[in-house]
Every structure is written in C-alpha cells, then in structure tokens.
C-alpha cells in the first residue's frame, strides 16, 4: 500500500475533475515536457493534480520525477488492460504535496509481447479511462493531465475523447504542421462534442527570418480556419530553450520561474483553466 493519506486528500477535495490531454501527430514536439510543467504548475497553484503517463510504449514520467521502481505497484498498463481495477495503489506521490503520478510500465517485452499488449489496451482503454475518471473524482483530484503517445494510438484517442481540454503540440516544421492538419481533420473535428481545443507551437528557434515567421503565422491561421475559429484556440509560440536542454542533462525538466518558457507556460495554464471554468459554468446554468 502507499502511504498517501487519502482520507485527508478527499477531505480537501473539490467535487470537480477537469481533464487535460496533450497529444500530437508526430513524435517529439514536447508533449511530455509540457504535460509535466502544466501539471506541476496546476499543483503549485494549490490544485490536487495527477499526471498520467499514457505513453505506454516509452514510459518517461517516473524518470522525470525520479520515482524508484520499487515504489511502483501498479501502472496505467494494468488498468488499461483491465488486469487491475482503477484503484488507489496506482497513484504515486511526488515531492510536491499536490502533485501525484500514474506511471506506465517499464520493460514491457518488445516484439509480440508489446503488440499483444497494445491490442488488449485498444479494446479496454475507453472503459478503463472512464473508470479512472470516477476513481480520481472519488479521490478528490481537481485536475488530471494525460501525456499521450503520439499518433493514432487508441488510448490517446480515447483520452482525447473524454478530455475537457485538449492541447495539440506542434513543431515549427512542415511535416509537423501537415501531421497536425491531418489529425485535426481525422479525429479532433469528429470529437468535438464538448471539449475545448488548443494548439501550441513548441521549439521555435529565436530570431526567425521574417518570411519564416510569416509562414508560421499563416499555419496558425490555417489551423484555426480548418477547425473553425470558435472551436480551437492558438495559445503561443514557445521558444526552443538551450537552458531547458541543459537542465535535461541533469534530469531536470521543470521550467525555472525566471525563464520565458515558464512565463508563457503559466499564461497557458491560466488560459486553459479559465476556459474550462467558463465552459463548465455555462453548462451548469
Ligand atoms: N521548448 C523547448 N526547448 C528546448 N527543448 C525542448 C523544448 N520542448 C521540448 N524539448 C526537448 O525536446 C525533446 C522532446 O520533448 P518531449 O519528450 O517532451 O516530446 P514528446 O512530444 O513527449 O515526445 P514523444 O512524442 O516521443 O512522446 C526532449 O529532449 C525535451 O527536453
Ligand atoms: Mg512524450
């Protein structure tokens, strides 16, 4: 069993859980980096937050938060497969008292093992994610942030389907932009039942040539037009940061408060949470 005082957690609980999902079509634009920082910022603002590693083929989050293997009793894999019912043992503590994690399983066998695992997860993940939402609500969490695998993996799409807000992360490159257009058309436009959609360009080089900046602005406008302006919002151009890369060498991924990235991230968190509040308040009226 974990040592987390769940009774206390529930006492402090709010009765609302907001689901934020980070996704991309291509790999590597910064979903994990941004998920960790968004979840960390939500927790710093006093919200009980849980960050879920939904990238089961390449788990990362337990390393970022330096969780030793022996502390991990159950993982998201067990829950998505239906092997374990969503339960409190899956929740891991971090050094931040408001921030909790759900890890993915390390050392999944490759080859057939991984393929059959993925197949099983495809079947169960929608139901399992609903069960998870119920558990997190019961436990008094205010926010859950899902860090998805890139592309059309079923559990990522299912997480997108249950999200209150989706944040689509794009690199400033033609293939990342083309991929984003494709995914917005294939999936996101079809999932627009109630969720909010946001997108952000990350890893933008400094001092872009004027023409390139113009092109990025045109891509931004194209994506908004593609989706419909009232259904998707552009958040920011986030700079590539050598400081963040250098911190990564030491295993640190949380943006230091003085950095431009932190300032921009903090504004993004405010924007997303405010928009979710507005959406839910309108619904309640
Ligand atoms: N704004 C940034 N400045 C500098 N480095 C960044 C920035 N954003 C992300 N990175 C770095 O880029 C790499 C990829 O980022 P990350 O792992 O967050 O992407 P991802 O979208 O989660 O990738 P995957 O699709 O493989 O899960 C990491 O090494 C990360 O430290
Ligand atoms: Mg990732």
PDB file of C-alpha atoms and ligand atoms in Angstrom:
ATOM      1  CA  UNK A   1       0.000   0.000   0.000  1.00  0.00           C
ATOM      2  CA  UNK A   2       1.070   3.573  -0.494  1.00  0.00           C
ATOM      3  CA  UNK A   3       1.443   5.953   2.423  1.00  0.00           C
ATOM      4  CA  UNK A   4      -0.741   8.651   0.969  1.00  0.00           C
ATOM      5  CA  UNK A   5      -3.396   9.953   3.338  1.00  0.00           C
ATOM      6  CA  UNK A   6      -6.360   9.533   1.020  1.00  0.00           C
ATOM      7  CA  UNK A   7      -8.889  10.422   3.673  1.00  0.00           C
ATOM      8  CA  UNK A   8      -7.223  13.799   4.055  1.00  0.00           C
ATOM      9  CA  UNK A   9      -6.987  14.186   0.316  1.00  0.00           C
ATOM     10  CA  UNK A  10     -10.691  13.540  -0.066  1.00  0.00           C
ATOM     11  CA  UNK A  11     -11.484  15.957   2.742  1.00  0.00           C
ATOM     12  CA  UNK A  12      -9.739  18.720   0.826  1.00  0.00           C
ATOM     13  CA  UNK A  13     -11.497  17.638  -2.304  1.00  0.00           C
ATOM     14  CA  UNK A  14     -13.407  19.676  -4.743  1.00  0.00           C
ATOM     15  CA  UNK A  15     -16.227  17.899  -6.499  1.00  0.00           C
ATOM     16  CA  UNK A  16     -14.949  18.679  -9.966  1.00  0.00           C
ATOM     17  CA  UNK A  17     -12.298  16.969 -12.000  1.00  0.00           C
ATOM     18  CA  UNK A  18     -11.052  18.663 -15.152  1.00  0.00           C
ATOM     19  CA  UNK A  19      -9.297  16.522 -17.750  1.00  0.00           C
ATOM     20  CA  UNK A  20      -6.482  17.998 -19.822  1.00  0.00           C
ATOM     21  CA  UNK A  21      -4.960  15.887 -22.610  1.00  0.00           C
ATOM     22  CA  UNK A  22      -1.745  16.617 -24.525  1.00  0.00           C
ATOM     23  CA  UNK A  23      -1.411  14.997 -27.911  1.00  0.00           C
ATOM     24  CA  UNK A  24       0.417  15.315 -31.245  1.00  0.00           C
ATOM     25  CA  UNK A  25       0.514  13.549 -34.548  1.00  0.00           C
ATOM     26  CA  UNK A  26       4.296  13.271 -34.893  1.00  0.00           C
ATOM     27  CA  UNK A  27       6.665  12.316 -32.085  1.00  0.00           C
ATOM     28  CA  UNK A  28       8.834  14.707 -30.137  1.00  0.00           C
ATOM     29  CA  UNK A  29       7.199  18.163 -30.190  1.00  0.00           C
ATOM     30  CA  UNK A  30       7.232  18.466 -26.398  1.00  0.00           C
ATOM     31  CA  UNK A  31       4.076  16.811 -25.021  1.00  0.00           C
ATOM     32  CA  UNK A  32       5.852  15.210 -22.080  1.00  0.00           C
ATOM     33  CA  UNK A  33       7.807  18.352 -21.243  1.00  0.00           C
ATOM     34  CA  UNK A  34       4.676  20.488 -21.368  1.00  0.00           C
ATOM     35  CA  UNK A  35       2.498  17.914 -19.543  1.00  0.00           C
ATOM     36  CA  UNK A  36       4.946  17.793 -16.640  1.00  0.00           C
ATOM     37  CA  UNK A  37       5.179  21.552 -16.457  1.00  0.00           C
ATOM     38  CA  UNK A  38       1.414  22.090 -16.743  1.00  0.00           C
ATOM     39  CA  UNK A  39       0.712  19.507 -14.036  1.00  0.00           C
ATOM     40  CA  UNK A  40       3.449  20.986 -11.842  1.00  0.00           C
ATOM     41  CA  UNK A  41       2.069  24.498 -12.285  1.00  0.00           C
ATOM     42  CA  UNK A  42      -1.508  23.371 -11.510  1.00  0.00           C
ATOM     43  CA  UNK A  43      -0.197  21.732  -8.331  1.00  0.00           C
ATOM     44  CA  UNK A  44       1.820  24.823  -7.399  1.00  0.00           C
ATOM     45  CA  UNK A  45      -1.407  26.805  -7.652  1.00  0.00           C
ATOM     46  CA  UNK A  46      -2.880  24.610  -4.945  1.00  0.00           C
ATOM     47  CA  UNK A  47      -4.790  22.082  -7.052  1.00  0.00           C
ATOM     48  CA  UNK A  48      -4.618  18.364  -6.322  1.00  0.00           C
ATOM     49  CA  UNK A  49      -3.323  17.197  -9.656  1.00  0.00           C
ATOM     50  CA  UNK A  50      -2.455  13.841 -11.149  1.00  0.00           C
ATOM     51  CA  UNK A  51      -0.230  13.425 -14.179  1.00  0.00           C
ATOM     52  CA  UNK A  52      -0.751  10.210 -16.148  1.00  0.00           C
ATOM     53  CA  UNK A  53       1.856   8.683 -18.453  1.00  0.00           C
ATOM     54  CA  UNK A  54      -0.266   7.392 -21.298  1.00  0.00           C
ATOM     55  CA  UNK A  55       2.752   6.701 -23.498  1.00  0.00           C
ATOM     56  CA  UNK A  56       2.944   3.039 -22.617  1.00  0.00           C
ATOM     57  CA  UNK A  57       5.494   2.120 -25.265  1.00  0.00           C
ATOM     58  CA  UNK A  58       8.064   4.581 -23.932  1.00  0.00           C
ATOM     59  CA  UNK A  59       7.352   5.475 -20.301  1.00  0.00           C
ATOM     60  CA  UNK A  60       9.091   8.646 -19.159  1.00  0.00           C
ATOM     61  CA  UNK A  61       7.312  10.333 -16.312  1.00  0.00           C
ATOM     62  CA  UNK A  62       8.638   8.183 -13.480  1.00  0.00           C
ATOM     63  CA  UNK A  63      12.160   9.131 -14.565  1.00  0.00           C
ATOM     64  CA  UNK A  64      11.389  12.808 -14.742  1.00  0.00           C
ATOM     65  CA  UNK A  65      10.066  12.725 -11.180  1.00  0.00           C
ATOM     66  CA  UNK A  66      12.706  10.198 -10.089  1.00  0.00           C
ATOM     67  CA  UNK A  67      10.314   7.577  -8.753  1.00  0.00           C
ATOM     68  CA  UNK A  68      12.212   4.383  -7.842  1.00  0.00           C
ATOM     69  CA  UNK A  69      10.858   1.207  -9.499  1.00  0.00           C
ATOM     70  CA  UNK A  70      10.093  -0.421  -6.164  1.00  0.00           C
ATOM     71  CA  UNK A  71       7.542   2.290  -5.365  1.00  0.00           C
ATOM     72  CA  UNK A  72       5.514   1.456  -8.460  1.00  0.00           C
ATOM     73  CA  UNK A  73       2.983  -1.196  -7.587  1.00  0.00           C
ATOM     74  CA  UNK A  74       0.514  -0.846 -10.419  1.00  0.00           C
ATOM     75  CA  UNK A  75       0.801   1.063 -13.647  1.00  0.00           C
ATOM     76  CA  UNK A  76      -1.536   2.548 -16.188  1.00  0.00           C
ATOM     77  CA  UNK A  77      -0.878  -0.557 -18.313  1.00  0.00           C
ATOM     78  CA  UNK A  78      -2.578  -2.815 -15.730  1.00  0.00           C
ATOM     79  CA  UNK A  79      -5.600  -0.549 -15.676  1.00  0.00           C
ATOM     80  CA  UNK A  80      -5.888  -0.075 -19.424  1.00  0.00           C
ATOM     81  CA  UNK A  81      -5.682  -3.815 -19.889  1.00  0.00           C
ATOM     82  CA  UNK A  82      -8.406  -4.442 -17.364  1.00  0.00           C
ATOM     83  CA  UNK A  83      -5.985  -6.561 -15.267  1.00  0.00           C
ATOM     84  CA  UNK A  84      -6.470  -4.292 -12.289  1.00  0.00           C
ATOM     85  CA  UNK A  85      -9.497  -2.187 -11.469  1.00  0.00           C
ATOM     86  CA  UNK A  86      -8.662   1.511 -11.152  1.00  0.00           C
ATOM     87  CA  UNK A  87      -7.609   1.778  -7.514  1.00  0.00           C
ATOM     88  CA  UNK A  88      -5.602   3.940  -5.144  1.00  0.00           C
ATOM     89  CA  UNK A  89      -2.443   1.813  -5.398  1.00  0.00           C
ATOM     90  CA  UNK A  90      -1.803   3.173  -8.838  1.00  0.00           C
ATOM     91  CA  UNK A  91      -1.262   6.721  -7.528  1.00  0.00           C
ATOM     92  CA  UNK A  92       2.315   7.766  -6.764  1.00  0.00           C
ATOM     93  CA  UNK A  93       3.455  10.659  -4.613  1.00  0.00           C
ATOM     94  CA  UNK A  94       5.975  13.275  -5.698  1.00  0.00           C
ATOM     95  CA  UNK A  95       7.943  15.806  -3.660  1.00  0.00           C
ATOM     96  CA  UNK A  96       5.179  18.306  -4.362  1.00  0.00           C
ATOM     97  CA  UNK A  97       2.317  17.514  -1.942  1.00  0.00           C
ATOM     98  CA  UNK A  98      -0.303  18.468  -4.538  1.00  0.00           C
ATOM     99  CA  UNK A  99       1.200  16.539  -7.424  1.00  0.00           C
ATOM    100  CA  UNK A 100       0.685  12.815  -7.979  1.00  0.00           C
ATOM    101  CA  UNK A 101       1.584  10.499 -10.827  1.00  0.00           C
ATOM    102  CA  UNK A 102       0.365   7.401 -12.579  1.00  0.00           C
ATOM    103  CA  UNK A 103       3.289   5.692 -14.276  1.00  0.00           C
ATOM    104  CA  UNK A 104       3.444   3.456 -17.313  1.00  0.00           C
ATOM    105  CA  UNK A 105       5.156   0.088 -17.128  1.00  0.00           C
ATOM    106  CA  UNK A 106       8.878  -0.042 -17.734  1.00  0.00           C
ATOM    107  CA  UNK A 107      10.425  -3.016 -19.522  1.00  0.00           C
ATOM    108  CA  UNK A 108       7.403  -4.174 -21.424  1.00  0.00           C
ATOM    109  CA  UNK A 109       8.627  -7.041 -23.588  1.00  0.00           C
ATOM    110  CA  UNK A 110       9.175  -5.987 -27.137  1.00  0.00           C
ATOM    111  CA  UNK A 111       8.065  -7.836 -30.228  1.00  0.00           C
ATOM    112  CA  UNK A 112       4.993  -9.905 -29.728  1.00  0.00           C
ATOM    113  CA  UNK A 113       4.637  -9.024 -26.065  1.00  0.00           C
ATOM    114  CA  UNK A 114       4.217  -5.366 -26.797  1.00  0.00           C
ATOM    115  CA  UNK A 115       1.979  -5.945 -29.800  1.00  0.00           C
ATOM    116  CA  UNK A 116      -0.461  -8.133 -27.932  1.00  0.00           C
ATOM    117  CA  UNK A 117      -0.393  -5.720 -25.020  1.00  0.00           C
ATOM    118  CA  UNK A 118      -1.283  -2.856 -27.336  1.00  0.00           C
ATOM    119  CA  UNK A 119      -4.108  -4.876 -28.834  1.00  0.00           C
ATOM    120  CA  UNK A 120      -5.554  -5.571 -25.396  1.00  0.00           C
ATOM    121  CA  UNK A 121      -5.291  -1.943 -24.471  1.00  0.00           C
ATOM    122  CA  UNK A 122      -7.055  -0.870 -27.637  1.00  0.00           C
ATOM    123  CA  UNK A 123     -10.030  -2.942 -26.561  1.00  0.00           C
ATOM    124  CA  UNK A 124     -10.265  -1.857 -22.955  1.00  0.00           C
ATOM    125  CA  UNK A 125      -8.928   1.652 -22.831  1.00  0.00           C
ATOM    126  CA  UNK A 126     -12.147   3.642 -23.250  1.00  0.00           C
ATOM    127  CA  UNK A 127     -13.929   1.842 -20.446  1.00  0.00           C
ATOM    128  CA  UNK A 128     -10.784   1.888 -18.293  1.00  0.00           C
ATOM    129  CA  UNK A 129     -10.315   5.635 -18.732  1.00  0.00           C
ATOM    130  CA  UNK A 130     -13.897   6.208 -17.613  1.00  0.00           C
ATOM    131  CA  UNK A 131     -13.307   4.083 -14.533  1.00  0.00           C
ATOM    132  CA  UNK A 132     -10.148   6.061 -13.891  1.00  0.00           C
ATOM    133  CA  UNK A 133     -12.050   9.339 -14.071  1.00  0.00           C
ATOM    134  CA  UNK A 134     -14.517   8.051 -11.492  1.00  0.00           C
ATOM    135  CA  UNK A 135     -11.689   6.949  -9.196  1.00  0.00           C
ATOM    136  CA  UNK A 136      -9.876  10.286  -9.467  1.00  0.00           C
ATOM    137  CA  UNK A 137     -13.106  12.142  -8.738  1.00  0.00           C
ATOM    138  CA  UNK A 138     -13.757   9.987  -5.682  1.00  0.00           C
ATOM    139  CA  UNK A 139     -10.227  10.658  -4.507  1.00  0.00           C
ATOM    140  CA  UNK A 140     -10.737  14.378  -4.746  1.00  0.00           C
ATOM    141  CA  UNK A 141      -8.420  15.294  -7.572  1.00  0.00           C
ATOM    142  CA  UNK A 142      -9.107  18.633  -9.230  1.00  0.00           C
ATOM    143  CA  UNK A 143      -7.100  18.100 -12.427  1.00  0.00           C
ATOM    144  CA  UNK A 144      -5.796  15.154 -14.398  1.00  0.00           C
ATOM    145  CA  UNK A 145      -3.228  15.719 -17.129  1.00  0.00           C
ATOM    146  CA  UNK A 146      -2.759  12.916 -19.666  1.00  0.00           C
ATOM    147  CA  UNK A 147       0.568  12.807 -21.511  1.00  0.00           C
ATOM    148  CA  UNK A 148      -0.293  10.802 -24.631  1.00  0.00           C
ATOM    149  CA  UNK A 149       1.706   8.787 -27.103  1.00  0.00           C
ATOM    150  CA  UNK A 150       1.926  10.500 -30.477  1.00  0.00           C
ATOM    151  CA  UNK A 151      -0.246   9.443 -33.387  1.00  0.00           C
ATOM    152  CA  UNK A 152      -3.373   7.371 -33.684  1.00  0.00           C
ATOM    153  CA  UNK A 153      -2.986   5.064 -30.714  1.00  0.00           C
ATOM    154  CA  UNK A 154      -6.393   4.110 -29.404  1.00  0.00           C
ATOM    155  CA  UNK A 155      -5.729   5.024 -25.782  1.00  0.00           C
ATOM    156  CA  UNK A 156      -4.557   8.505 -26.872  1.00  0.00           C
ATOM    157  CA  UNK A 157      -7.661   8.975 -28.970  1.00  0.00           C
ATOM    158  CA  UNK A 158      -9.832   7.692 -26.125  1.00  0.00           C
ATOM    159  CA  UNK A 159      -8.204  10.133 -23.725  1.00  0.00           C
ATOM    160  CA  UNK A 160      -8.858  12.898 -26.248  1.00  0.00           C
ATOM    161  CA  UNK A 161     -12.486  11.770 -26.378  1.00  0.00           C
ATOM    162  CA  UNK A 162     -13.013  12.202 -22.627  1.00  0.00           C
ATOM    163  CA  UNK A 163     -10.999  15.432 -22.306  1.00  0.00           C
ATOM    164  CA  UNK A 164     -12.351  18.759 -21.156  1.00  0.00           C
ATOM    165  CA  UNK A 165      -9.423  20.411 -22.907  1.00  0.00           C
ATOM    166  CA  UNK A 166      -7.025  19.057 -25.496  1.00  0.00           C
ATOM    167  CA  UNK A 167      -3.690  20.658 -26.159  1.00  0.00           C
ATOM    168  CA  UNK A 168      -2.223  19.808 -29.502  1.00  0.00           C
ATOM    169  CA  UNK A 169       1.562  20.312 -29.633  1.00  0.00           C
ATOM    170  CA  UNK A 170       3.238  21.117 -32.965  1.00  0.00           C
ATOM    171  CA  UNK A 171       6.829  21.678 -34.005  1.00  0.00           C
ATOM    172  CA  UNK A 172       7.579  24.526 -36.385  1.00  0.00           C
ATOM    173  CA  UNK A 173       8.248  22.218 -39.325  1.00  0.00           C
ATOM    174  CA  UNK A 174       6.253  21.414 -42.445  1.00  0.00           C
ATOM    175  CA  UNK A 175       5.770  17.749 -41.576  1.00  0.00           C
ATOM    176  CA  UNK A 176       4.612  18.525 -38.052  1.00  0.00           C
ATOM    177  CA  UNK A 177       2.171  21.089 -39.458  1.00  0.00           C
ATOM    178  CA  UNK A 178       0.896  18.675 -42.148  1.00  0.00           C
ATOM    179  CA  UNK A 179       0.523  15.976 -39.493  1.00  0.00           C
ATOM    180  CA  UNK A 180      -1.431  18.358 -37.276  1.00  0.00           C
ATOM    181  CA  UNK A 181      -3.817  19.223 -40.107  1.00  0.00           C
ATOM    182  CA  UNK A 182      -4.354  15.562 -40.805  1.00  0.00           C
ATOM    183  CA  UNK A 183      -5.045  14.655 -37.207  1.00  0.00           C
ATOM    184  CA  UNK A 184      -7.347  17.587 -36.625  1.00  0.00           C
ATOM    185  CA  UNK A 185      -9.348  16.517 -39.660  1.00  0.00           C
ATOM    186  CA  UNK A 186      -9.285  12.776 -38.977  1.00  0.00           C
ATOM    187  CA  UNK A 187     -10.000  12.810 -35.280  1.00  0.00           C
ATOM    188  CA  UNK A 188     -10.402  16.081 -33.497  1.00  0.00           C
ATOM    189  CA  UNK A 189     -13.110  17.541 -35.669  1.00  0.00           C
ATOM    190  CA  UNK A 190     -15.066  14.342 -35.148  1.00  0.00           C
ATOM    191  CA  UNK A 191     -14.653  14.503 -31.387  1.00  0.00           C
ATOM    192  CA  UNK A 192     -15.923  17.996 -30.903  1.00  0.00           C
ATOM    193  CA  UNK A 193     -18.843  17.043 -28.737  1.00  0.00           C
ATOM    194  CA  UNK A 194     -17.934  19.239 -25.817  1.00  0.00           C
ATOM    195  CA  UNK A 195     -14.188  19.614 -25.355  1.00  0.00           C
ATOM    196  CA  UNK A 196     -12.087  22.692 -25.802  1.00  0.00           C
ATOM    197  CA  UNK A 197      -9.243  22.506 -28.301  1.00  0.00           C
ATOM    198  CA  UNK A 198      -5.975  24.384 -28.073  1.00  0.00           C
ATOM    199  CA  UNK A 199      -2.749  24.248 -30.005  1.00  0.00           C
ATOM    200  CA  UNK A 200       0.733  25.498 -29.430  1.00  0.00           C
ATOM    201  CA  UNK A 201       3.915  25.630 -31.497  1.00  0.00           C
ATOM    202  CA  UNK A 202       6.876  24.487 -29.408  1.00  0.00           C
ATOM    203  CA  UNK A 203      10.626  24.546 -30.018  1.00  0.00           C
ATOM    204  CA  UNK A 204      10.508  27.684 -32.151  1.00  0.00           C
ATOM    205  CA  UNK A 205      14.044  28.941 -32.936  1.00  0.00           C
ATOM    206  CA  UNK A 206      14.962  32.505 -31.896  1.00  0.00           C
ATOM    207  CA  UNK A 207      15.180  35.385 -34.360  1.00  0.00           C
ATOM    208  CA  UNK A 208      13.280  33.733 -37.192  1.00  0.00           C
ATOM    209  CA  UNK A 209      13.650  35.259 -40.647  1.00  0.00           C
ATOM    210  CA  UNK A 210      10.682  37.480 -41.397  1.00  0.00           C
ATOM    211  CA  UNK A 211       9.382  35.160 -44.111  1.00  0.00           C
ATOM    212  CA  UNK A 212       9.503  32.162 -41.813  1.00  0.00           C
ATOM    213  CA  UNK A 213       7.670  33.990 -39.052  1.00  0.00           C
ATOM    214  CA  UNK A 214       5.045  34.941 -41.644  1.00  0.00           C
ATOM    215  CA  UNK A 215       4.750  31.312 -42.671  1.00  0.00           C
ATOM    216  CA  UNK A 216       4.259  30.191 -39.063  1.00  0.00           C
ATOM    217  CA  UNK A 217       1.560  32.824 -38.647  1.00  0.00           C
ATOM    218  CA  UNK A 218      -0.109  31.566 -41.822  1.00  0.00           C
ATOM    219  CA  UNK A 219      -0.029  27.970 -40.486  1.00  0.00           C
ATOM    220  CA  UNK A 220      -1.600  29.155 -37.271  1.00  0.00           C
ATOM    221  CA  UNK A 221      -4.401  30.864 -39.220  1.00  0.00           C
ATOM    222  CA  UNK A 222      -4.851  27.786 -41.436  1.00  0.00           C
ATOM    223  CA  UNK A 223      -5.300  25.512 -38.434  1.00  0.00           C
ATOM    224  CA  UNK A 224      -7.856  27.840 -36.903  1.00  0.00           C
ATOM    225  CA  UNK A 225      -9.735  28.044 -40.193  1.00  0.00           C
ATOM    226  CA  UNK A 226      -9.570  24.291 -40.649  1.00  0.00           C
ATOM    227  CA  UNK A 227     -11.165  23.662 -37.296  1.00  0.00           C
ATOM    228  CA  UNK A 228     -13.450  26.713 -37.064  1.00  0.00           C
ATOM    229  CA  UNK A 229     -12.334  29.708 -35.000  1.00  0.00           C
ATOM    230  CA  UNK A 230     -14.876  29.161 -32.225  1.00  0.00           C
ATOM    231  CA  UNK A 231     -13.715  25.578 -31.678  1.00  0.00           C
ATOM    232  CA  UNK A 232      -9.947  25.887 -31.426  1.00  0.00           C
ATOM    233  CA  UNK A 233      -7.635  28.454 -29.878  1.00  0.00           C
ATOM    234  CA  UNK A 234      -3.997  29.169 -30.585  1.00  0.00           C
ATOM    235  CA  UNK A 235      -2.013  29.577 -27.391  1.00  0.00           C
ATOM    236  CA  UNK A 236       1.547  30.608 -28.149  1.00  0.00           C
ATOM    237  CA  UNK A 237       4.812  30.166 -29.970  1.00  0.00           C
ATOM    238  CA  UNK A 238       7.087  28.611 -27.350  1.00  0.00           C
ATOM    239  CA  UNK A 239      10.804  29.148 -27.892  1.00  0.00           C
ATOM    240  CA  UNK A 240      13.387  26.430 -28.035  1.00  0.00           C
ATOM    241  CA  UNK A 241      15.448  26.849 -24.899  1.00  0.00           C
ATOM    242  CA  UNK A 242      19.050  25.785 -24.521  1.00  0.00           C
ATOM    243  CA  UNK A 243      18.657  26.282 -20.792  1.00  0.00           C
ATOM    244  CA  UNK A 244      15.914  23.635 -20.701  1.00  0.00           C
ATOM    245  CA  UNK A 245      18.064  21.303 -22.797  1.00  0.00           C
ATOM    246  CA  UNK A 246      20.937  21.791 -20.431  1.00  0.00           C
ATOM    247  CA  UNK A 247      18.743  21.144 -17.392  1.00  0.00           C
ATOM    248  CA  UNK A 248      17.642  17.927 -19.110  1.00  0.00           C
ATOM    249  CA  UNK A 249      21.216  16.660 -18.909  1.00  0.00           C
ATOM    250  CA  UNK A 250      20.829  16.773 -15.135  1.00  0.00           C
ATOM    251  CA  UNK A 251      17.421  15.116 -15.247  1.00  0.00           C
ATOM    252  CA  UNK A 252      15.501  18.329 -14.575  1.00  0.00           C
ATOM    253  CA  UNK A 253      12.542  19.261 -16.725  1.00  0.00           C
ATOM    254  CA  UNK A 254      10.526  21.790 -14.738  1.00  0.00           C
ATOM    255  CA  UNK A 255      10.940  25.285 -16.172  1.00  0.00           C
ATOM    256  CA  UNK A 256      12.702  27.617 -13.716  1.00  0.00           C
ATOM    257  CA  UNK A 257      10.463  30.516 -12.713  1.00  0.00           C
ATOM    258  CA  UNK A 258      12.627  33.234 -14.219  1.00  0.00           C
ATOM    259  CA  UNK A 259      12.573  31.783 -17.742  1.00  0.00           C
ATOM    260  CA  UNK A 260      10.490  32.977 -20.682  1.00  0.00           C
ATOM    261  CA  UNK A 261       9.178  29.417 -21.061  1.00  0.00           C
ATOM    262  CA  UNK A 262       7.853  29.435 -17.505  1.00  0.00           C
ATOM    263  CA  UNK A 263       6.122  32.776 -18.015  1.00  0.00           C
ATOM    264  CA  UNK A 264       4.488  31.551 -21.215  1.00  0.00           C
ATOM    265  CA  UNK A 265       3.554  28.210 -19.666  1.00  0.00           C
ATOM    266  CA  UNK A 266       1.970  29.936 -16.711  1.00  0.00           C
ATOM    267  CA  UNK A 267      -0.167  32.021 -19.098  1.00  0.00           C
ATOM    268  CA  UNK A 268      -1.148  28.855 -20.965  1.00  0.00           C
ATOM    269  CA  UNK A 269      -2.279  27.214 -17.729  1.00  0.00           C
ATOM    270  CA  UNK A 270      -4.351  30.266 -16.855  1.00  0.00           C
ATOM    271  CA  UNK A 271      -5.920  30.335 -20.318  1.00  0.00           C
ATOM    272  CA  UNK A 272      -6.819  26.634 -20.337  1.00  0.00           C
ATOM    273  CA  UNK A 273      -8.214  26.566 -16.802  1.00  0.00           C
ATOM    274  CA  UNK A 274     -10.193  29.777 -17.285  1.00  0.00           C
ATOM    275  CA  UNK A 275     -11.730  28.471 -20.490  1.00  0.00           C
ATOM    276  CA  UNK A 276     -12.659  25.158 -18.835  1.00  0.00           C
ATOM    277  CA  UNK A 277     -14.232  27.089 -15.946  1.00  0.00           C
ATOM    278  CA  UNK A 278     -16.256  29.167 -18.391  1.00  0.00           C
ATOM    279  CA  UNK A 279     -17.375  26.097 -20.323  1.00  0.00           C
ATOM    280  CA  UNK A 280     -18.471  24.235 -17.197  1.00  0.00           C
ATOM    281  CA  UNK A 281     -20.159  27.238 -15.636  1.00  0.00           C
ATOM    282  CA  UNK A 282     -22.187  27.801 -18.799  1.00  0.00           C
ATOM    283  CA  UNK A 283     -23.230  24.158 -18.761  1.00  0.00           C
ATOM    284  CA  UNK A 284     -24.333  24.334 -15.143  1.00  0.00           C
ATOM    285  CA  UNK A 285     -26.546  27.369 -15.689  1.00  0.00           C
TER     286      UNK A 285
HETATM  287  N1  LIG B   1      10.857  24.398 -25.707  1.00  0.00           N
HETATM  288  C1  LIG B   1      11.850  23.507 -25.652  1.00  0.00           C
HETATM  289  N2  LIG B   1      13.146  23.901 -25.655  1.00  0.00           N
HETATM  290  C2  LIG B   1      14.150  23.007 -25.636  1.00  0.00           C
HETATM  291  N3  LIG B   1      13.985  21.686 -25.599  1.00  0.00           N
HETATM  292  C3  LIG B   1      12.723  21.225 -25.611  1.00  0.00           C
HETATM  293  C4  LIG B   1      11.603  22.099 -25.618  1.00  0.00           C
HETATM  294  N4  LIG B   1      10.483  21.350 -25.615  1.00  0.00           N
HETATM  295  C5  LIG B   1      10.888  20.062 -25.595  1.00  0.00           C
HETATM  296  N5  LIG B   1      12.240  19.983 -25.597  1.00  0.00           N
HETATM  297  C6  LIG B   1      13.070  18.786 -25.647  1.00  0.00           C
HETATM  298  O1  LIG B   1      12.689  18.045 -26.800  1.00  0.00           O
HETATM  299  C7  LIG B   1      12.738  16.659 -26.557  1.00  0.00           C
HETATM  300  C8  LIG B   1      11.365  16.035 -26.862  1.00  0.00           C
HETATM  301  O2  LIG B   1      10.444  16.550 -25.910  1.00  0.00           O
HETATM  302  P1  LIG B   1       9.320  15.621 -25.263  1.00  0.00           P
HETATM  303  O3  LIG B   1       9.880  14.327 -24.852  1.00  0.00           O
HETATM  304  O4  LIG B   1       8.627  16.460 -24.254  1.00  0.00           O
HETATM  305  O5  LIG B   1       8.398  15.440 -26.536  1.00  0.00           O
HETATM  306  P2  LIG B   1       7.156  14.449 -26.717  1.00  0.00           P
HETATM  307  O6  LIG B   1       6.192  15.146 -27.616  1.00  0.00           O
HETATM  308  O7  LIG B   1       6.666  13.995 -25.412  1.00  0.00           O
HETATM  309  O8  LIG B   1       7.860  13.232 -27.485  1.00  0.00           O
HETATM  310  P3  LIG B   1       7.191  11.783 -27.763  1.00  0.00           P
HETATM  311  O9  LIG B   1       6.254  12.002 -28.932  1.00  0.00           O
HETATM  312  O10 LIG B   1       8.362  10.938 -28.121  1.00  0.00           O
HETATM  313  O11 LIG B   1       6.470  11.375 -26.531  1.00  0.00           O
HETATM  314  C9  LIG B   1      13.160  16.495 -25.110  1.00  0.00           C
HETATM  315  O12 LIG B   1      14.516  16.241 -25.064  1.00  0.00           O
HETATM  316  C10 LIG B   1      12.826  17.837 -24.479  1.00  0.00           C
HETATM  317  O13 LIG B   1      13.689  18.141 -23.409  1.00  0.00           O
HETATM  318 MG1  LIG B   2       6.337  12.082 -24.671  1.00  0.00          MG
END
